[in-house]
GROMACS .gro file of C-alpha atoms in nm:
model
  418
    1MET     CA    1  -0.004   0.003   0.020
    2SER     CA    2   0.155   0.351  -0.104
    3GLY     CA    3   0.234   0.631   0.143
    4ALA     CA    4  -0.081   0.814  -0.004
    5ASP     CA    5  -0.307   0.508   0.030
    6VAL     CA    6  -0.212   0.480   0.392
    7THR     CA    7  -0.303   0.844   0.446
    8ARG     CA    8  -0.679   0.812   0.328
    9VAL     CA    9  -0.692   0.525   0.549
   10VAL     CA   10  -0.560   0.700   0.845
   11GLU     CA   11  -0.814   1.021   0.750
   12GLU     CA   12  -1.098   0.760   0.715
   13ALA     CA   13  -1.017   0.620   1.032
   14PHE     CA   14  -0.971   0.944   1.211
   15ARG     CA   15  -1.358   1.052   1.083
   16GLU     CA   16  -1.491   0.709   1.188
   17GLU     CA   17  -1.292   0.642   1.524
   18TRP     CA   18  -1.182   0.947   1.684
   19GLY     CA   19  -1.492   1.006   1.875
   20ARG     CA   20  -1.536   0.677   1.992
   21VAL     CA   21  -1.146   0.625   2.102
   22VAL     CA   22  -1.183   0.937   2.301
   23ALA     CA   23  -1.481   0.873   2.414
   24THR     CA   24  -1.370   0.514   2.567
   25LEU     CA   25  -1.071   0.686   2.726
   26ILE     CA   26  -1.287   0.976   2.900
   27ARG     CA   27  -1.546   0.712   3.027
   28LEU     CA   28  -1.233   0.510   3.193
   29THR     CA   29  -0.975   0.789   3.295
   30GLY     CA   30  -1.233   1.094   3.339
   31ASP     CA   31  -0.997   1.320   3.227
   32TRP     CA   32  -1.093   1.473   2.891
   33ASP     CA   33  -0.766   1.623   2.822
   34LEU     CA   34  -0.556   1.317   2.877
   35ALA     CA   35  -0.812   1.129   2.660
   36GLU     CA   36  -0.762   1.361   2.353
   37GLU     CA   37  -0.369   1.358   2.382
   38CYS     CA   38  -0.390   0.994   2.403
   39ALA     CA   39  -0.603   0.975   2.090
   40GLN     CA   40  -0.401   1.208   1.920
   41ASP     CA   41  -0.067   0.999   1.991
   42ALA     CA   42  -0.213   0.693   1.864
   43PHE     CA   43  -0.331   0.839   1.534
   44ALA     CA   44   0.044   0.924   1.534
   45GLN     CA   45   0.166   0.605   1.568
   46ALA     CA   46  -0.107   0.482   1.276
   47ILE     CA   47   0.068   0.705   1.041
   48ALA     CA   48   0.431   0.615   1.166
   49ARG     CA   49   0.367   0.222   1.165
   50TRP     CA   50   0.092   0.127   0.927
   51PRO     CA   51   0.277   0.204   0.606
   52ARG     CA   52   0.547  -0.017   0.755
   53ASP     CA   53   0.381  -0.312   0.915
   54GLY     CA   54   0.020  -0.291   0.688
   55VAL     CA   55  -0.315  -0.136   0.780
   56PRO     CA   56  -0.467  -0.341   1.058
   57ARG     CA   57  -0.759  -0.573   0.991
   58ARG     CA   58  -0.983  -0.362   1.255
   59PRO     CA   59  -0.824   0.017   1.258
   60GLY     CA   60  -1.086   0.114   1.539
   61ALA     CA   61  -0.955  -0.149   1.735
   62TRP     CA   62  -0.597  -0.069   1.676
   63LEU     CA   63  -0.599   0.269   1.760
   64THR     CA   64  -0.832   0.228   2.076
   65THR     CA   65  -0.529  -0.019   2.196
   66ALA     CA   66  -0.256   0.258   2.099
   67ALA     CA   67  -0.461   0.514   2.319
   68ARG     CA   68  -0.493   0.287   2.589
   69ASN     CA   69  -0.160   0.182   2.604
   70ARG     CA   70  -0.054   0.540   2.627
   71ALA     CA   71  -0.306   0.620   2.882
   72LEU     CA   72  -0.149   0.356   3.091
   73ASP     CA   73   0.212   0.547   3.028
   74ARG     CA   74   0.094   0.835   3.151
   75LEU     CA   75  -0.065   0.725   3.462
   76ARG     CA   76   0.194   0.508   3.579
   77ARG     CA   77   0.374   0.797   3.602
   78ASP     CA   78   0.184   0.961   3.878
   79THR     CA   79   0.127   0.718   4.181
   80THR     CA   80  -0.203   0.897   4.291
   81GLU     CA   81  -0.376   0.810   3.999
   82VAL     CA   82  -0.429   0.425   4.129
   83ALA     CA   83  -0.809   0.399   4.046
   84ARG     CA   84  -0.775   0.514   3.699
   85LEU     CA   85  -0.466   0.326   3.597
   86ARG     CA   86  -0.680   0.031   3.736
   87SER     CA   87  -0.995   0.113   3.516
   88VAL     CA   88  -0.751   0.151   3.175
   89ALA     CA   89  -0.557  -0.155   3.252
   90ALA     CA   90  -0.898  -0.369   3.288
   91MET     CA   91  -0.956  -0.270   2.907
   92PRO     CA   92  -0.877  -0.587   2.669
   93ALA     CA   93  -0.547  -0.587   2.588
   94GLY     CA   94  -0.349  -0.676   2.253
   95PRO     CA   95  -0.380  -0.536   1.903
   96ASP     CA   96  -0.748  -0.644   1.815
   97PRO     CA   97  -0.945  -0.617   2.133
   98GLU     CA   98  -1.333  -0.632   2.111
   99PRO     CA   99  -1.476  -0.277   2.125
  100VAL     CA  100  -1.537  -0.162   2.437
  101GLU     CA  101  -1.928  -0.080   2.512
  102GLU     CA  102  -2.108   0.146   2.790
  103ASP     CA  103  -2.251  -0.039   3.066
  104VAL     CA  104  -2.591   0.094   3.004
  105GLU     CA  105  -2.894   0.005   2.790
  106GLU     CA  106  -2.829   0.211   2.464
  107ASP     CA  107  -3.055   0.079   2.266
  108HIS     CA  108  -3.295   0.389   2.275
  109VAL     CA  109  -3.016   0.551   2.070
  110PRO     CA  110  -2.968   0.362   1.771
  111ASP     CA  111  -2.636   0.506   1.625
  112ASP     CA  112  -2.317   0.473   1.789
  113ARG     CA  113  -2.186   0.814   1.688
  114LEU     CA  114  -2.543   0.995   1.829
  115ARG     CA  115  -2.497   0.806   2.132
  116LEU     CA  116  -2.211   0.970   2.206
  117MET     CA  117  -2.331   1.315   2.110
  118PHE     CA  118  -2.592   1.235   2.377
  119THR     CA  119  -2.343   1.157   2.637
  120CYS     CA  120  -2.153   1.437   2.589
  121CYS     CA  121  -2.437   1.731   2.605
  122HIS     CA  122  -2.467   1.704   2.962
  123PRO     CA  123  -2.704   1.993   3.065
  124ALA     CA  124  -2.522   2.066   3.358
  125LEU     CA  125  -2.297   2.268   3.113
  126PRO     CA  126  -2.413   2.578   2.938
  127LEU     CA  127  -2.561   2.495   2.618
  128GLU     CA  128  -2.257   2.668   2.396
  129ALA     CA  129  -2.034   2.462   2.611
  130GLN     CA  130  -2.190   2.153   2.539
  131VAL     CA  131  -2.178   2.166   2.168
  132ALA     CA  132  -1.837   2.339   2.162
  133LEU     CA  133  -1.698   2.038   2.380
  134THR     CA  134  -1.883   1.782   2.196
  135LEU     CA  135  -1.760   1.923   1.866
  136ARG     CA  136  -1.407   1.947   1.993
  137THR     CA  137  -1.410   1.586   2.184
  138LEU     CA  138  -1.622   1.361   1.905
  139ALA     CA  139  -1.630   1.537   1.573
  140GLY     CA  140  -1.262   1.618   1.580
  141LEU     CA  141  -1.290   1.974   1.449
  142THR     CA  142  -1.018   2.237   1.598
  143THR     CA  143  -1.042   2.494   1.832
  144ALA     CA  144  -1.024   2.735   1.583
  145GLU     CA  145  -1.290   2.623   1.352
  146ILE     CA  146  -1.537   2.613   1.682
  147ALA     CA  147  -1.435   2.945   1.768
  148ALA     CA  148  -1.527   3.055   1.374
  149ALA     CA  149  -1.864   2.875   1.437
  150PHE     CA  150  -1.955   3.082   1.756
  151MET     CA  151  -1.789   3.398   1.599
  152VAL     CA  152  -1.512   3.427   1.906
  153PRO     CA  153  -1.113   3.456   1.905
  154GLU     CA  154  -0.969   3.147   1.918
  155THR     CA  155  -0.784   3.203   2.265
  156THR     CA  156  -1.127   3.254   2.408
  157MET     CA  157  -1.278   2.933   2.274
  158ALA     CA  158  -0.998   2.762   2.414
  159GLN     CA  159  -1.070   2.912   2.736
  160ARG     CA  160  -1.434   2.786   2.721
  161LEU     CA  161  -1.335   2.472   2.670
  162VAL     CA  162  -1.085   2.435   2.959
  163ARG     CA  163  -1.362   2.569   3.232
  164ALA     CA  164  -1.620   2.294   3.053
  165LYS     CA  165  -1.378   2.039   3.133
  166LYS     CA  166  -1.283   2.164   3.493
  167LYS     CA  167  -1.648   2.165   3.568
  168ILE     CA  168  -1.717   1.827   3.477
  169ARG     CA  169  -1.391   1.693   3.662
  170ASN     CA  170  -1.467   1.940   3.990
  171ALA     CA  171  -1.839   1.831   3.990
  172GLY     CA  172  -1.776   1.478   3.900
  173ILE     CA  173  -2.075   1.472   3.621
  174PRO     CA  174  -2.061   1.141   3.463
  175TYR     CA  175  -1.993   0.997   3.126
  176GLY     CA  176  -2.277   0.794   3.001
  177VAL     CA  177  -2.543   0.768   2.782
  178PRO     CA  178  -2.865   0.923   2.954
  179PRO     CA  179  -3.152   0.670   2.985
  180ALA     CA  180  -3.460   0.732   2.732
  181HIS     CA  181  -3.704   0.942   2.947
  182LEU     CA  182  -3.379   1.239   2.989
  183LEU     CA  183  -3.275   1.253   2.638
  184ALA     CA  184  -3.497   1.538   2.561
  185GLU     CA  185  -3.281   1.776   2.806
  186ARG     CA  186  -3.003   1.724   2.575
  187THR     CA  187  -3.164   1.778   2.242
  188ALA     CA  188  -3.093   2.100   2.210
  189GLY     CA  189  -2.690   2.051   2.250
  190VAL     CA  190  -2.737   1.767   2.019
  191LEU     CA  191  -2.898   1.953   1.752
  192GLY     CA  192  -2.653   2.270   1.788
  193VAL     CA  193  -2.357   2.001   1.751
  194LEU     CA  194  -2.526   1.874   1.423
  195TYR     CA  195  -2.606   2.230   1.297
  196VAL     CA  196  -2.236   2.356   1.343
  197LEU     CA  197  -2.119   2.027   1.213
  198PHE     CA  198  -2.299   2.079   0.862
  199THR     CA  199  -2.230   2.449   0.889
  200GLU     CA  200  -1.861   2.390   0.865
  201GLY     CA  201  -1.875   2.157   0.600
  202TYR     CA  202  -2.124   2.376   0.370
  203SER     CA  203  -1.916   2.689   0.415
  204ALA     CA  204  -1.544   2.564   0.569
  205SER     CA  205  -1.381   2.817   0.827
  206GLY     CA  206  -1.045   2.775   0.628
  207GLY     CA  207  -0.797   2.578   0.445
  208PRO     CA  208  -0.818   2.554   0.041
  209SER     CA  209  -1.157   2.394  -0.024
  210PRO     CA  210  -1.461   2.620   0.051
  211ALA     CA  211  -1.696   2.323   0.154
  212ARG     CA  212  -1.635   2.000   0.323
  213PRO     CA  213  -1.887   1.736   0.183
  214GLU     CA  214  -1.773   1.496   0.417
  215LEU     CA  215  -1.903   1.693   0.716
  216THR     CA  216  -2.245   1.767   0.547
  217ALA     CA  217  -2.319   1.409   0.475
  218GLU     CA  218  -2.232   1.305   0.792
  219ALA     CA  219  -2.438   1.583   0.955
  220ILE     CA  220  -2.740   1.506   0.722
  221ARG     CA  221  -2.690   1.123   0.809
  222LEU     CA  222  -2.730   1.216   1.207
  223ALA     CA  223  -3.003   1.451   1.164
  224ARG     CA  224  -3.197   1.168   0.991
  225VAL     CA  225  -3.140   0.932   1.254
  226LEU     CA  226  -3.200   1.179   1.537
  227ALA     CA  227  -3.542   1.268   1.333
  228GLY     CA  228  -3.668   0.930   1.319
  229LEU     CA  229  -3.555   0.864   1.718
  230MET     CA  230  -3.790   1.195   1.818
  231PRO     CA  231  -4.063   1.218   1.550
  232GLY     CA  232  -4.272   1.430   1.804
  233GLU     CA  233  -3.941   1.691   1.796
  234PRO     CA  234  -4.025   1.961   1.565
  235GLU     CA  235  -3.682   2.122   1.549
  236ALA     CA  236  -3.498   1.786   1.450
  237GLN     CA  237  -3.742   1.779   1.161
  238GLY     CA  238  -3.672   2.141   1.058
  239LEU     CA  239  -3.326   2.099   1.109
  240LEU     CA  240  -3.299   1.792   0.905
  241ALA     CA  241  -3.525   2.010   0.611
  242LEU     CA  242  -3.295   2.305   0.696
  243MET     CA  243  -3.005   2.076   0.602
  244LEU     CA  244  -3.142   1.908   0.284
  245LEU     CA  245  -3.277   2.223   0.141
  246GLN     CA  246  -2.928   2.392   0.155
  247ASP     CA  247  -2.714   2.083   0.050
  248SER     CA  248  -2.981   2.042  -0.228
  249ARG     CA  249  -2.784   2.325  -0.392
  250ARG     CA  250  -2.431   2.179  -0.356
  251VAL     CA  251  -2.342   2.080  -0.715
  252ALA     CA  252  -2.422   2.418  -0.792
  253ARG     CA  253  -2.224   2.633  -0.562
  254PHE     CA  254  -1.922   2.616  -0.724
  255ASP     CA  255  -1.808   2.605  -1.078
  256ALA     CA  256  -1.556   2.318  -1.267
  257ALA     CA  257  -1.279   2.540  -1.145
  258GLY     CA  258  -1.385   2.529  -0.773
  259ASP     CA  259  -1.492   2.923  -0.789
  260ILE     CA  260  -1.766   3.006  -0.629
  261VAL     CA  261  -2.134   3.059  -0.808
  262THR     CA  262  -2.391   3.291  -0.594
  263LEU     CA  263  -2.742   3.183  -0.569
  264GLU     CA  264  -2.866   3.439  -0.838
  265PHE     CA  265  -2.596   3.271  -1.112
  266GLN     CA  266  -2.650   2.906  -1.011
  267ASP     CA  267  -2.838   2.674  -1.264
  268ARG     CA  268  -3.124   2.569  -1.105
  269ALA     CA  269  -3.140   2.264  -1.329
  270GLN     CA  270  -2.852   2.135  -1.101
  271TRP     CA  271  -3.019   2.164  -0.771
  272ASP     CA  272  -3.146   1.822  -0.643
  273HIS     CA  273  -3.513   1.843  -0.643
  274ASP     CA  274  -3.559   1.501  -0.444
  275GLU     CA  275  -3.383   1.670  -0.141
  276ILE     CA  276  -3.583   1.968  -0.201
  277ASP     CA  277  -3.867   1.749  -0.203
  278GLU     CA  278  -3.813   1.548   0.111
  279GLY     CA  279  -3.684   1.909   0.277
  280LEU     CA  280  -4.045   2.069   0.205
  281ARG     CA  281  -4.203   1.800   0.355
  282LEU     CA  282  -4.024   1.773   0.678
  283LEU     CA  283  -4.067   2.126   0.697
  284ASP     CA  284  -4.458   2.077   0.620
  285ASN     CA  285  -4.488   1.839   0.946
  286ALA     CA  286  -4.247   2.043   1.191
  287LEU     CA  287  -4.457   2.346   1.117
  288ALA     CA  288  -4.796   2.142   1.167
  289CYS     CA  289  -4.675   2.068   1.537
  290ARG     CA  290  -4.704   2.486   1.584
  291ARG     CA  291  -4.401   2.457   1.805
  292PRO     CA  292  -4.190   2.711   1.562
  293GLY     CA  293  -3.802   2.720   1.655
  294PRO     CA  294  -3.500   2.872   1.492
  295TYR     CA  295  -3.432   2.584   1.291
  296GLN     CA  296  -3.776   2.545   1.141
  297VAL     CA  297  -3.756   2.927   1.083
  298GLN     CA  298  -3.437   2.896   0.883
  299ALA     CA  299  -3.564   2.579   0.681
  300ALA     CA  300  -3.881   2.822   0.597
  301ILE     CA  301  -3.617   3.078   0.433
  302ALA     CA  302  -3.431   2.802   0.286
  303ALA     CA  303  -3.762   2.678   0.125
  304CYS     CA  304  -3.814   3.024  -0.018
  305HIS     CA  305  -3.488   2.972  -0.203
  306ALA     CA  306  -3.559   2.668  -0.299
  307THR     CA  307  -3.894   2.730  -0.472
  308ALA     CA  308  -3.839   3.014  -0.634
  309LEU     CA  309  -3.825   2.935  -1.051
  310ASP     CA  310  -3.580   3.191  -1.093
  311PRO     CA  311  -3.389   3.476  -0.911
  312ASP     CA  312  -3.660   3.719  -0.971
  313ASP     CA  313  -3.938   3.486  -0.813
  314THR     CA  314  -3.746   3.500  -0.496
  315ASP     CA  315  -4.031   3.650  -0.209
  316TRP     CA  316  -3.777   3.844  -0.065
  317PRO     CA  317  -4.012   4.042   0.168
  318GLN     CA  318  -4.125   3.710   0.322
  319ILE     CA  319  -3.757   3.617   0.368
  320ALA     CA  320  -3.676   3.975   0.552
  321GLY     CA  321  -3.984   3.902   0.788
  322LEU     CA  322  -3.865   3.536   0.855
  323TYR     CA  323  -3.552   3.696   0.915
  324ALA     CA  324  -3.699   3.940   1.184
  325ARG     CA  325  -3.837   3.627   1.354
  326LEU     CA  326  -3.548   3.435   1.363
  327ALA     CA  327  -3.415   3.733   1.514
  328ARG     CA  328  -3.661   3.750   1.802
  329LEU     CA  329  -3.605   3.364   1.852
  330ALA     CA  330  -3.233   3.323   1.853
  331PRO     CA  331  -3.076   3.694   1.867
  332SER     CA  332  -2.723   3.696   1.639
  333PRO     CA  333  -2.544   3.965   1.460
  334VAL     CA  334  -2.519   3.726   1.174
  335VAL     CA  335  -2.891   3.707   1.181
  336GLU     CA  336  -2.886   4.059   1.157
  337LEU     CA  337  -2.689   4.066   0.833
  338ASN     CA  338  -2.873   3.818   0.673
  339ARG     CA  339  -3.167   4.014   0.750
  340ALA     CA  340  -3.017   4.333   0.613
  341VAL     CA  341  -2.935   4.169   0.276
  342ALA     CA  342  -3.292   4.060   0.240
  343VAL     CA  343  -3.404   4.366   0.336
  344ALA     CA  344  -3.199   4.535   0.089
  345MET     CA  345  -3.294   4.256  -0.189
  346ALA     CA  346  -3.681   4.389  -0.072
  347ASP     CA  347  -3.645   4.733  -0.048
  348GLY     CA  348  -3.331   4.819  -0.229
  349PRO     CA  349  -2.942   4.876  -0.167
  350LEU     CA  350  -2.992   5.163   0.027
  351ALA     CA  351  -3.188   5.026   0.317
  352GLY     CA  352  -2.976   4.733   0.351
  353LEU     CA  353  -2.651   4.972   0.379
  354ARG     CA  354  -2.843   5.138   0.682
  355LEU     CA  355  -2.883   4.788   0.883
  356VAL     CA  356  -2.533   4.726   0.767
  357ASP     CA  357  -2.401   5.041   0.852
  358GLU     CA  358  -2.555   5.006   1.196
  359LEU     CA  359  -2.403   4.644   1.257
  360ARG     CA  360  -2.063   4.804   1.173
  361ALA     CA  361  -2.124   5.069   1.459
  362GLY     CA  362  -2.210   4.834   1.698
  363GLY     CA  363  -1.843   4.615   1.664
  364ALA     CA  364  -2.005   4.273   1.708
  365LEU     CA  365  -1.917   4.136   1.353
  366ALA     CA  366  -1.572   4.329   1.347
  367GLY     CA  367  -1.333   4.107   1.206
  368HIS     CA  368  -1.602   3.936   1.006
  369HIS     CA  369  -1.536   3.891   0.636
  370LEU     CA  370  -1.912   3.831   0.522
  371LEU     CA  371  -2.004   4.222   0.717
  372ALA     CA  372  -1.727   4.376   0.482
  373ALA     CA  373  -1.860   4.174   0.159
  374THR     CA  374  -2.193   4.250   0.221
  375ARG     CA  375  -2.121   4.611   0.289
  376ALA     CA  376  -1.915   4.624  -0.059
  377ASP     CA  377  -2.171   4.446  -0.266
  378LEU     CA  378  -2.459   4.742  -0.134
  379LEU     CA  379  -2.200   5.012  -0.232
  380ARG     CA  380  -2.157   4.856  -0.562
  381ARG     CA  381  -2.519   4.835  -0.642
  382LEU     CA  382  -2.525   5.196  -0.555
  383GLY     CA  383  -2.273   5.309  -0.793
  384ARG     CA  384  -2.048   5.412  -0.517
  385THR     CA  385  -1.739   5.226  -0.630
  386ALA     CA  386  -1.458   5.352  -0.485
  387ASP     CA  387  -1.596   5.306  -0.152
  388ALA     CA  388  -1.709   4.953  -0.308
  389ALA     CA  389  -1.347   4.875  -0.417
  390GLN     CA  390  -1.253   4.988  -0.040
  391ALA     CA  391  -1.502   4.736   0.121
  392TYR     CA  392  -1.396   4.458  -0.128
  393GLU     CA  393  -1.001   4.485  -0.025
  394GLU     CA  394  -1.096   4.488   0.374
  395ALA     CA  395  -1.343   4.174   0.313
  396LEU     CA  396  -1.048   4.012   0.103
  397ALA     CA  397  -0.795   4.039   0.392
  398LEU     CA  398  -1.037   3.876   0.600
  399ALA     CA  399  -1.168   3.584   0.392
  400PRO     CA  400  -1.082   3.257   0.532
  401THR     CA  401  -1.071   3.004   0.243
  402ASP     CA  402  -0.917   3.018  -0.142
  403ALA     CA  403  -1.243   3.024  -0.314
  404GLU     CA  404  -1.372   3.310  -0.134
  405ARG     CA  405  -1.051   3.518  -0.223
  406ARG     CA  406  -1.047   3.424  -0.544
  407TYR     CA  407  -1.452   3.535  -0.577
  408LEU     CA  408  -1.355   3.870  -0.374
  409ALA     CA  409  -1.106   3.979  -0.608
  410ARG     CA  410  -1.281   3.936  -0.919
  411ARG     CA  411  -1.559   4.147  -0.742
  412ARG     CA  412  -1.289   4.398  -0.638
  413ALA     CA  413  -1.152   4.433  -1.000
  414GLU     CA  414  -1.488   4.494  -1.129
  415THR     CA  415  -1.529   4.810  -0.923
  416GLY     CA  416  -1.161   4.935  -1.071
  417GLY     CA  417  -0.958   4.815  -0.775
  418THR     CA  418  -0.642   4.639  -0.788
   0.00000   0.00000   0.00000
């Protein structure tokens, strides 16, 4: 097997096994940092050894054993860790052990990864901490990617993760799958995890690629399992509807060169109409429950786009109204920015620019490239080309992906900027 093939296998193993390896060590040691560090060491060993020794028959079991052995080594150095050392030592040894299962009834959560997410989203933690810790621990997102999702500096997110882990340790919060009757109190956290996972896949927060389709596919898969598990939870239906309606445009969002194609210029014949139909059915079912929530409202916005026959057919006044409702349900500067775009489309660019400038003055989106890019586009539409070029320059300096930088550079050139 070539080095490239081994790298591909390790990357696949990371996606499939990271959460399980970390969860196993957390359950046995109670130490989140130790679990993550030992899991990282195990994957580093795989990169070093698999090209020479070959890929094991069960990569997940190999990685779990390697991480367990690393944890044993670390704990042996501290004679005060006798209890945890015994727990880890009790794990099956050898290169191909049987997977370690939770010693509780788990059949009510049929998917292993979803089960781990319910385990991680403990209600003793604030909702944001539940989501962030689960994304870092089980989904393998970096602290920088999570920080981008929450629109905070990386150092701030790192501190929040440390505080969450300290609270778990100091309060003795158990790491286990909740019984069926307690799943509801963790549902908001799990929904948040899946939403951020999808969002990072749909619009990557950094790197050469503007999208990560493997993340969106996994988020949709897990959302589908969750919606089936909780058919009476309209927000679970709404989130799945939102994902499908957004994902339906996947093929049309980029051209053959990997450059961004904005919504107004997308070939709507390339949209996945089966996904659209399923998303619309799910949204109708969710709204019939008459318990509206943020995911249902976002799905309704996506439905407005998905059902428009062409850009001119888009119901922008309705979209602006839905964003106003979303702002009441889940206040956020990003929601307000999106509302400004919808208002600009419904009432003209000057009306949208006033809202954008209010956001800019407030400072909540300082350093966010989409604020500068939106402002630049509105200035361009108003014929203020010099101001637009300057705003595009600002957005270009902040854009996180190559595709976004290429798009903004083209826009800047159209205004006469260099």
